[in-house]
Amino acid sequence: MRKLGAVVLLGLLSSCATHQSPTGRDQMLLFSGSEMAQMGEKSFAAIKEKETRATDKATIAYVQCVADGIITALGDTPAEWEVVVFDSEQVNAFALPGKHIGVYTGLLEVAENQDQLAAVMGHEVAHVLARHSNERVSRSQLSNAGLQIADVFLQGTANRDLYMAGLGLGVQVGITLPYGRTQESEADVMGADLMARAGFDPLQSVALWHNMAEAGGGSAPPELMSTHPSHRTRISDLERLQGQVQPLYRQAKSAGIQPRCRR
Ligand SMILES: [Zn+2]
């Protein structure tokens, strides 16, 4: 058992140096895609338990319509992703490994049209594509629980429950805490690309962050504002990106990809 534990741990550690994010950044990833999907599944179930679901059919259909566009641009079919609208004033949305998207109705007051909502959704889905949760869970595992897990394995007392308890800690730290700045910028770049391919105008991402800046202050939403880069930095970065993503948007349009989602 002791040997097996050590081997498993070494396996985890040695697999970590080989990963690169979609934009070519080195990543330390300790978990497999299916482990991350399991954590995402659990977190999403917990959030669904806690939050109230929106019941307004038009609102749900509108959010689903935008999600369908983004999901299709990924090469997935809409049925593969679970999209849930939560009835809450929070100006927030998130995506989790395992193909889950959550949108709070408060966001729809700030994201004024389909393109702005697509900017947020593209950004959130990009966090998942770029395995940002995996990075955060991995980092927290190594710094805290990782050491405990190593200890447990090496003492030969490892069992699945303890391992899962460690994972649980990782989930709390990694999935529900905000992302870092590097991850945020990466999600912005990838999100703009994704929304453009889905036929949403990426210039609206700039308008969105202007709206966010105006709406800011009040009830500081977790994902979208707390550790995100300053609005000014983000807006100028997104403006600079337009040269790259507008051609993709025009291509999508001329290929007939023109979503029409209305609330
Ligand atoms: Zn983000």
Coordinates of C-alpha atoms in Angstrom, one line a residue, residues 7-235:
V7 CA 3.9 5.5 -7.0
V8 CA 0.5 7.2 -7.4
L9 CA 1.9 10.4 -5.9
L10 CA 5.0 10.3 -8.1
G11 CA 2.8 9.7 -11.0
L12 CA 0.7 12.7 -10.2
L13 CA 3.8 14.9 -9.7
S14 CA 5.6 13.8 -12.8
S15 CA 2.6 14.3 -15.0
C16 CA 2.3 17.9 -14.1
A17 CA 5.2 19.5 -16.0
T18 CA 4.0 18.3 -19.4
H19 CA 0.9 20.5 -19.7
Q20 CA 0.4 23.7 -21.6
S21 CA -2.7 25.9 -21.7
P22 CA -4.3 26.7 -25.0
T23 CA -2.3 29.9 -25.2
G24 CA 0.9 28.1 -24.6
R25 CA 1.4 28.8 -20.9
D26 CA 3.0 26.0 -18.7
Q27 CA 0.5 24.5 -16.4
M28 CA 0.8 22.3 -13.3
L29 CA -2.1 19.9 -13.5
L30 CA -2.5 17.0 -11.0
F31 CA -6.0 15.8 -12.0
S32 CA -7.4 14.0 -14.9
G33 CA -10.2 15.4 -17.0
S34 CA -12.6 12.9 -15.5
E35 CA -11.6 13.7 -11.9
M36 CA -12.2 17.4 -12.7
A37 CA -15.5 16.5 -14.2
Q38 CA -16.5 14.7 -11.0
M39 CA -15.5 17.7 -8.9
G40 CA -17.4 20.0 -11.2
E41 CA -20.4 17.7 -11.0
K42 CA -20.4 17.8 -7.2
S43 CA -19.9 21.6 -7.0
F44 CA -22.7 22.2 -9.5
A45 CA -25.1 19.9 -7.6
A46 CA -24.2 21.8 -4.4
I47 CA -24.9 25.1 -6.0
K48 CA -28.2 23.9 -7.5
E49 CA -29.2 22.8 -4.0
K50 CA -28.4 26.2 -2.5
E51 CA -29.7 28.6 -5.2
T52 CA -33.2 29.2 -6.5
R53 CA -33.8 28.3 -10.2
A54 CA -35.3 30.9 -12.4
T55 CA -38.8 30.0 -13.6
D56 CA -39.4 32.6 -16.3
K57 CA -39.5 30.6 -19.6
A58 CA -38.4 33.5 -21.8
T59 CA -35.4 34.2 -19.7
I60 CA -34.3 30.5 -19.6
A61 CA -34.8 30.2 -23.4
Y62 CA -32.7 33.4 -23.9
V63 CA -29.8 32.2 -21.8
Q64 CA -30.0 28.7 -23.4
C65 CA -30.0 30.3 -26.9
V66 CA -26.7 32.1 -26.2
A67 CA -25.2 29.0 -24.5
D68 CA -26.2 26.9 -27.6
G69 CA -24.2 29.3 -29.8
I70 CA -21.1 29.1 -27.6
I71 CA -21.4 25.3 -27.2
T72 CA -21.8 24.7 -30.9
A73 CA -18.7 26.9 -31.6
L74 CA -16.8 24.5 -29.3
G75 CA -17.8 21.6 -31.5
D76 CA -20.1 20.2 -28.8
T77 CA -23.8 19.6 -29.1
P78 CA -26.0 21.7 -26.8
A79 CA -27.3 18.5 -25.1
E80 CA -23.9 17.7 -23.8
W81 CA -23.9 20.8 -21.5
E82 CA -26.1 21.5 -18.6
V83 CA -27.2 25.2 -18.5
V84 CA -29.0 26.5 -15.5
V85 CA -30.4 30.0 -14.8
F86 CA -30.5 31.0 -11.1
D87 CA -32.9 33.6 -9.8
S88 CA -30.5 35.9 -8.0
E89 CA -29.4 39.6 -8.0
Q90 CA -25.8 38.5 -8.3
V91 CA -24.1 39.8 -11.4
N92 CA -22.5 36.5 -12.0
A93 CA -22.1 33.4 -14.2
F94 CA -19.7 30.5 -14.1
A95 CA -18.8 27.3 -15.9
L96 CA -17.5 24.1 -14.3
P97 CA -15.6 21.1 -15.6
G98 CA -18.0 18.3 -16.6
K99 CA -19.8 20.8 -18.9
H100 CA -22.0 22.9 -16.6
I101 CA -22.9 26.5 -17.0
G102 CA -24.7 28.6 -14.4
V103 CA -26.0 32.1 -15.1
Y104 CA -27.6 34.4 -12.4
T105 CA -30.5 36.6 -13.5
G106 CA -28.6 39.7 -12.0
L107 CA -26.1 39.4 -14.9
L108 CA -28.9 40.0 -17.4
E109 CA -29.3 43.5 -16.0
V110 CA -25.7 44.3 -16.9
A111 CA -25.1 42.2 -20.0
E112 CA -27.6 44.1 -22.1
N113 CA -27.8 42.0 -25.2
Q114 CA -27.0 38.5 -26.6
D115 CA -23.4 39.5 -27.5
Q116 CA -22.6 40.8 -24.1
L117 CA -24.0 37.7 -22.4
A118 CA -22.0 35.6 -24.9
A119 CA -18.9 37.6 -23.9
V120 CA -19.4 36.5 -20.3
M121 CA -20.3 32.9 -21.2
G122 CA -17.4 32.6 -23.6
H123 CA -15.1 33.9 -20.8
E124 CA -16.5 31.4 -18.3
V125 CA -16.3 28.4 -20.7
A126 CA -12.8 29.4 -21.6
H127 CA -11.8 29.0 -17.9
V128 CA -13.0 25.4 -18.2
L129 CA -11.3 24.8 -21.6
A130 CA -8.0 26.1 -20.3
R131 CA -8.3 23.8 -17.2
H132 CA -8.1 26.7 -14.8
S133 CA -9.9 24.9 -12.0
N134 CA -7.5 22.0 -12.4
E135 CA -4.6 24.4 -11.9
R136 CA -6.1 26.0 -8.8
V137 CA -7.1 22.7 -7.3
S138 CA -3.6 21.3 -8.1
R139 CA -1.9 24.2 -6.5
S140 CA -3.9 24.0 -3.4
Q141 CA -3.4 20.3 -3.2
L142 CA 0.3 20.6 -3.3
S143 CA 0.5 23.4 -0.8
N144 CA -1.9 22.1 1.8
A145 CA -3.8 18.9 1.3
G146 CA -1.2 17.6 -1.1
L147 CA 1.3 17.4 1.7
Q148 CA -1.2 15.7 3.9
I149 CA -2.0 13.2 1.2
A150 CA 1.6 12.5 0.6
D151 CA 2.1 11.9 4.3
V152 CA -0.9 9.6 4.5
F153 CA 0.3 7.6 1.5
L154 CA 3.8 7.2 2.8
Q155 CA 2.6 6.0 6.2
G156 CA 0.7 3.3 4.4
T157 CA -2.7 4.3 5.9
A158 CA -4.1 5.7 2.8
N159 CA -7.7 5.0 2.0
R160 CA -10.1 6.4 -0.4
D161 CA -12.1 8.4 2.1
L162 CA -9.0 10.4 3.2
Y163 CA -8.0 10.9 -0.4
M164 CA -11.5 12.1 -1.2
A165 CA -11.5 14.4 1.8
G166 CA -8.3 15.9 0.3
L167 CA -10.1 16.3 -3.0
G168 CA -13.0 17.9 -1.2
L169 CA -10.7 20.5 0.2
G170 CA -9.2 21.1 -3.2
V171 CA -12.7 21.6 -4.6
Q172 CA -13.5 24.2 -2.0
V173 CA -10.2 26.1 -2.6
G174 CA -9.9 25.6 -6.3
I175 CA -13.3 25.6 -7.8
T176 CA -15.1 28.2 -5.7
L177 CA -12.4 30.7 -5.2
P178 CA -11.8 33.4 -7.9
Y179 CA -9.2 32.8 -10.6
G180 CA -5.9 34.5 -10.8
R181 CA -5.1 37.4 -13.1
T182 CA -3.1 35.4 -15.6
Q183 CA -6.1 33.0 -15.9
E184 CA -8.5 35.9 -16.3
S185 CA -6.5 37.4 -19.2
E186 CA -6.3 34.0 -20.8
A187 CA -10.0 33.5 -20.4
D188 CA -10.6 37.0 -22.0
V189 CA -8.5 36.1 -25.0
M190 CA -10.0 32.7 -25.5
G191 CA -13.5 33.9 -24.7
A192 CA -13.4 36.7 -27.4
D193 CA -12.2 34.1 -29.9
L194 CA -15.0 31.7 -29.0
M195 CA -17.8 34.3 -29.1
A196 CA -16.6 35.5 -32.5
R197 CA -16.6 32.0 -33.9
A198 CA -20.1 31.6 -32.4
G199 CA -21.3 34.7 -34.4
F200 CA -21.5 37.1 -31.5
D201 CA -19.9 40.5 -32.0
P202 CA -16.7 40.5 -29.8
L203 CA -16.7 44.3 -29.7
Q204 CA -19.6 43.9 -27.3
S205 CA -17.2 42.5 -24.7
V206 CA -15.8 46.0 -24.4
A207 CA -19.3 47.4 -23.9
L208 CA -19.9 44.7 -21.3
W209 CA -16.9 45.7 -19.2
H210 CA -17.9 49.3 -19.4
N211 CA -21.3 48.3 -18.0
M212 CA -19.7 46.1 -15.4
A213 CA -17.5 49.0 -14.3
E214 CA -20.7 51.2 -13.9
A215 CA -22.6 48.5 -12.1
G216 CA -19.6 47.7 -9.9
G217 CA -19.3 48.6 -6.3
G218 CA -22.5 47.2 -4.9
S219 CA -22.6 43.5 -4.1
A220 CA -19.1 42.6 -5.3
P221 CA -19.8 39.4 -7.3
P222 CA -17.3 36.5 -6.8
E223 CA -16.2 35.5 -10.3
L224 CA -16.7 38.4 -12.4
M225 CA -15.2 41.3 -10.5
S226 CA -13.2 40.5 -7.4
T227 CA -9.9 39.4 -8.8
H228 CA -10.4 40.3 -12.3
P229 CA -7.9 42.7 -13.8
S230 CA -8.8 46.3 -13.4
H231 CA -11.6 47.3 -15.8
R232 CA -9.3 49.7 -17.5
T233 CA -6.6 47.1 -18.3
R234 CA -9.2 44.6 -19.3
I235 CA -11.0 47.0 -21.6

